[in-house]
Amino acid sequence: MRGLVAFGFHPMGEAVFWFLFLDWRFYCFFKKIIWSDKVLRLTYF
């Protein structure tokens, strides 16, 4: 019973981990794009 519960919750926890991890990576990626966009606008305009 304990093994079944662990097996049932492990993929769910892994999915949540990957969701947060990818969300953090996309956040940093978009932050870089926004920052470079601001720098380009300040430099060229």
PDB file of N, CA and C in Angstrom:
ATOM      1  N   MET A   1       0.838  -1.210   0.000  1.00  0.00           N
ATOM      2  CA  MET A   1       0.000   0.000   0.000  1.00  0.00           C
ATOM      3  C   MET A   1       0.874   1.262   0.000  1.00  0.00           C
ATOM      4  N   ARG A   2       1.908   1.248   0.808  1.00  0.00           N
ATOM      5  CA  ARG A   2       2.789   2.412   0.887  1.00  0.00           C
ATOM      6  C   ARG A   2       3.509   2.632  -0.450  1.00  0.00           C
ATOM      7  N   GLY A   3       3.928   1.528  -1.079  1.00  0.00           N
ATOM      8  CA  GLY A   3       4.603   1.639  -2.377  1.00  0.00           C
ATOM      9  C   GLY A   3       3.675   2.195  -3.443  1.00  0.00           C
ATOM     10  N   LEU A   4       2.400   1.791  -3.390  1.00  0.00           N
ATOM     11  CA  LEU A   4       1.424   2.270  -4.363  1.00  0.00           C
ATOM     12  C   LEU A   4       1.200   3.778  -4.201  1.00  0.00           C
ATOM     13  N   VAL A   5       1.129   4.228  -2.947  1.00  0.00           N
ATOM     14  CA  VAL A   5       0.939   5.657  -2.683  1.00  0.00           C
ATOM     15  C   VAL A   5       2.160   6.445  -3.166  1.00  0.00           C
ATOM     16  N   ALA A   6       3.360   5.924  -2.888  1.00  0.00           N
ATOM     17  CA  ALA A   6       4.582   6.596  -3.323  1.00  0.00           C
ATOM     18  C   ALA A   6       4.645   6.645  -4.850  1.00  0.00           C
ATOM     19  N   PHE A   7       4.257   5.544  -5.480  1.00  0.00           N
ATOM     20  CA  PHE A   7       4.268   5.494  -6.948  1.00  0.00           C
ATOM     21  C   PHE A   7       3.229   6.447  -7.525  1.00  0.00           C
ATOM     22  N   GLY A   8       2.104   6.597  -6.825  1.00  0.00           N
ATOM     23  CA  GLY A   8       1.053   7.491  -7.300  1.00  0.00           C
ATOM     24  C   GLY A   8       1.431   8.959  -7.166  1.00  0.00           C
ATOM     25  N   PHE A   9       2.152   9.308  -6.105  1.00  0.00           N
ATOM     26  CA  PHE A   9       2.467  10.716  -5.867  1.00  0.00           C
ATOM     27  C   PHE A   9       3.765  11.164  -6.529  1.00  0.00           C
ATOM     28  N   HIS A  10       4.662  10.231  -6.818  1.00  0.00           N
ATOM     29  CA  HIS A  10       5.967  10.622  -7.363  1.00  0.00           C
ATOM     30  C   HIS A  10       5.861  11.336  -8.716  1.00  0.00           C
ATOM     31  N   PRO A  11       5.132  10.776  -9.709  1.00  0.00           N
ATOM     32  CA  PRO A  11       5.057  11.466 -11.002  1.00  0.00           C
ATOM     33  C   PRO A  11       4.388  12.831 -10.887  1.00  0.00           C
ATOM     34  N   MET A  12       3.424  12.941  -9.985  1.00  0.00           N
ATOM     35  CA  MET A  12       2.745  14.217  -9.800  1.00  0.00           C
ATOM     36  C   MET A  12       3.722  15.257  -9.242  1.00  0.00           C
ATOM     37  N   GLY A  13       4.502  14.856  -8.237  1.00  0.00           N
ATOM     38  CA  GLY A  13       5.494  15.767  -7.677  1.00  0.00           C
ATOM     39  C   GLY A  13       6.546  16.145  -8.697  1.00  0.00           C
ATOM     40  N   GLU A  14       6.924  15.172  -9.527  1.00  0.00           N
ATOM     41  CA  GLU A  14       7.917  15.436 -10.563  1.00  0.00           C
ATOM     42  C   GLU A  14       7.364  16.424 -11.587  1.00  0.00           C
ATOM     43  N   ALA A  15       6.087  16.271 -11.928  1.00  0.00           N
ATOM     44  CA  ALA A  15       5.459  17.183 -12.888  1.00  0.00           C
ATOM     45  C   ALA A  15       5.410  18.603 -12.326  1.00  0.00           C
ATOM     46  N   VAL A  16       5.071  18.726 -11.047  1.00  0.00           N
ATOM     47  CA  VAL A  16       5.040  20.047 -10.406  1.00  0.00           C
ATOM     48  C   VAL A  16       6.432  20.657 -10.395  1.00  0.00           C
ATOM     49  N   PHE A  17       7.448  19.833 -10.080  1.00  0.00           N
ATOM     50  CA  PHE A  17       8.830  20.318 -10.073  1.00  0.00           C
ATOM     51  C   PHE A  17       9.234  20.832 -11.447  1.00  0.00           C
ATOM     52  N   TRP A  18       8.947  20.041 -12.490  1.00  0.00           N
ATOM     53  CA  TRP A  18       9.328  20.453 -13.844  1.00  0.00           C
ATOM     54  C   TRP A  18       8.555  21.686 -14.276  1.00  0.00           C
ATOM     55  N   PHE A  19       7.279  21.777 -13.873  1.00  0.00           N
ATOM     56  CA  PHE A  19       6.483  22.952 -14.217  1.00  0.00           C
ATOM     57  C   PHE A  19       7.107  24.211 -13.613  1.00  0.00           C
ATOM     58  N   LEU A  20       7.463  24.140 -12.325  1.00  0.00           N
ATOM     59  CA  LEU A  20       8.066  25.298 -11.663  1.00  0.00           C
ATOM     60  C   LEU A  20       9.434  25.600 -12.245  1.00  0.00           C
ATOM     61  N   PHE A  21      10.216  24.556 -12.538  1.00  0.00           N
ATOM     62  CA  PHE A  21      11.562  24.733 -13.084  1.00  0.00           C
ATOM     63  C   PHE A  21      11.497  25.405 -14.452  1.00  0.00           C
ATOM     64  N   LEU A  22      10.608  24.907 -15.317  1.00  0.00           N
ATOM     65  CA  LEU A  22      10.475  25.489 -16.650  1.00  0.00           C
ATOM     66  C   LEU A  22       9.896  26.897 -16.565  1.00  0.00           C
ATOM     67  N   ASP A  23       8.959  27.106 -15.632  1.00  0.00           N
ATOM     68  CA  ASP A  23       8.374  28.428 -15.443  1.00  0.00           C
ATOM     69  C   ASP A  23       9.463  29.426 -15.051  1.00  0.00           C
ATOM     70  N   TRP A  24      10.374  29.012 -14.151  1.00  0.00           N
ATOM     71  CA  TRP A  24      11.477  29.874 -13.723  1.00  0.00           C
ATOM     72  C   TRP A  24      12.416  30.171 -14.889  1.00  0.00           C
ATOM     73  N   ARG A  25      12.705  29.141 -15.713  1.00  0.00           N
ATOM     74  CA  ARG A  25      13.596  29.345 -16.855  1.00  0.00           C
ATOM     75  C   ARG A  25      12.976  30.291 -17.873  1.00  0.00           C
ATOM     76  N   PHE A  26      11.665  30.119 -18.139  1.00  0.00           N
ATOM     77  CA  PHE A  26      10.998  31.014 -19.082  1.00  0.00           C
ATOM     78  C   PHE A  26      10.937  32.433 -18.529  1.00  0.00           C
ATOM     79  N   TYR A  27      10.775  32.561 -17.213  1.00  0.00           N
ATOM     80  CA  TYR A  27      10.753  33.882 -16.586  1.00  0.00           C
ATOM     81  C   TYR A  27      12.085  34.591 -16.811  1.00  0.00           C
ATOM     82  N   CYS A  28      13.187  33.875 -16.583  1.00  0.00           N
ATOM     83  CA  CYS A  28      14.512  34.466 -16.793  1.00  0.00           C
ATOM     84  C   CYS A  28      14.717  34.811 -18.265  1.00  0.00           C
ATOM     85  N   PHE A  29      14.239  33.929 -19.142  1.00  0.00           N
ATOM     86  CA  PHE A  29      14.383  34.138 -20.581  1.00  0.00           C
ATOM     87  C   PHE A  29      13.634  35.397 -21.020  1.00  0.00           C
ATOM     88  N   PHE A  30      12.382  35.533 -20.582  1.00  0.00           N
ATOM     89  CA  PHE A  30      11.595  36.709 -20.954  1.00  0.00           C
ATOM     90  C   PHE A  30      12.151  37.971 -20.303  1.00  0.00           C
ATOM     91  N   LYS A  31      12.697  37.832 -19.090  1.00  0.00           N
ATOM     92  CA  LYS A  31      13.294  38.982 -18.416  1.00  0.00           C
ATOM     93  C   LYS A  31      14.493  39.486 -19.217  1.00  0.00           C
ATOM     94  N   LYS A  32      15.290  38.560 -19.758  1.00  0.00           N
ATOM     95  CA  LYS A  32      16.429  38.951 -20.594  1.00  0.00           C
ATOM     96  C   LYS A  32      15.952  39.654 -21.857  1.00  0.00           C
ATOM     97  N   ILE A  33      14.888  39.125 -22.479  1.00  0.00           N
ATOM     98  CA  ILE A  33      14.362  39.738 -23.702  1.00  0.00           C
ATOM     99  C   ILE A  33      13.860  41.150 -23.404  1.00  0.00           C
ATOM    100  N   ILE A  34      13.119  41.312 -22.320  1.00  0.00           N
ATOM    101  CA  ILE A  34      12.586  42.622 -21.952  1.00  0.00           C
ATOM    102  C   ILE A  34      13.730  43.584 -21.625  1.00  0.00           C
ATOM    103  N   TRP A  35      14.734  43.095 -20.892  1.00  0.00           N
ATOM    104  CA  TRP A  35      15.868  43.942 -20.526  1.00  0.00           C
ATOM    105  C   TRP A  35      16.633  44.386 -21.762  1.00  0.00           C
ATOM    106  N   SER A  36      16.913  43.452 -22.696  1.00  0.00           N
ATOM    107  CA  SER A  36      17.643  43.808 -23.909  1.00  0.00           C
ATOM    108  C   SER A  36      16.809  44.751 -24.778  1.00  0.00           C
ATOM    109  N   ASP A  37      15.487  44.576 -24.760  1.00  0.00           N
ATOM    110  CA  ASP A  37      14.603  45.477 -25.506  1.00  0.00           C
ATOM    111  C   ASP A  37      14.687  46.893 -24.935  1.00  0.00           C
ATOM    112  N   LYS A  38      14.710  47.016 -23.612  1.00  0.00           N
ATOM    113  CA  LYS A  38      14.850  48.332 -22.982  1.00  0.00           C
ATOM    114  C   LYS A  38      16.196  48.957 -23.334  1.00  0.00           C
ATOM    115  N   VAL A  39      17.254  48.154 -23.299  1.00  0.00           N
ATOM    116  CA  VAL A  39      18.592  48.662 -23.611  1.00  0.00           C
ATOM    117  C   VAL A  39      18.654  49.123 -25.061  1.00  0.00           C
ATOM    118  N   LEU A  40      18.085  48.330 -25.965  1.00  0.00           N
ATOM    119  CA  LEU A  40      18.085  48.716 -27.380  1.00  0.00           C
ATOM    120  C   LEU A  40      17.307  50.006 -27.594  1.00  0.00           C
ATOM    121  N   ARG A  41      16.176  50.143 -26.920  1.00  0.00           N
ATOM    122  CA  ARG A  41      15.375  51.363 -27.078  1.00  0.00           C
ATOM    123  C   ARG A  41      16.106  52.576 -26.512  1.00  0.00           C
ATOM    124  N   LEU A  42      16.777  52.399 -25.385  1.00  0.00           N
ATOM    125  CA  LEU A  42      17.527  53.512 -24.805  1.00  0.00           C
ATOM    126  C   LEU A  42      18.717  53.868 -25.686  1.00  0.00           C
ATOM    127  N   THR A  43      19.317  52.847 -26.324  1.00  0.00           N
ATOM    128  CA  THR A  43      20.508  53.082 -27.131  1.00  0.00           C
ATOM    129  C   THR A  43      20.153  53.718 -28.467  1.00  0.00           C
ATOM    130  N   TYR A  44      19.133  53.196 -29.123  1.00  0.00           N
ATOM    131  CA  TYR A  44      18.835  53.626 -30.487  1.00  0.00           C
ATOM    132  C   TYR A  44      17.778  54.713 -30.584  1.00  0.00           C
ATOM    133  N   PHE A  45      16.922  54.853 -29.564  1.00  0.00           N
ATOM    134  CA  PHE A  45      15.852  55.848 -29.669  1.00  0.00           C
ATOM    135  C   PHE A  45      16.024  56.921 -28.606  1.00  0.00           C
TER     136      PHE A  45
END
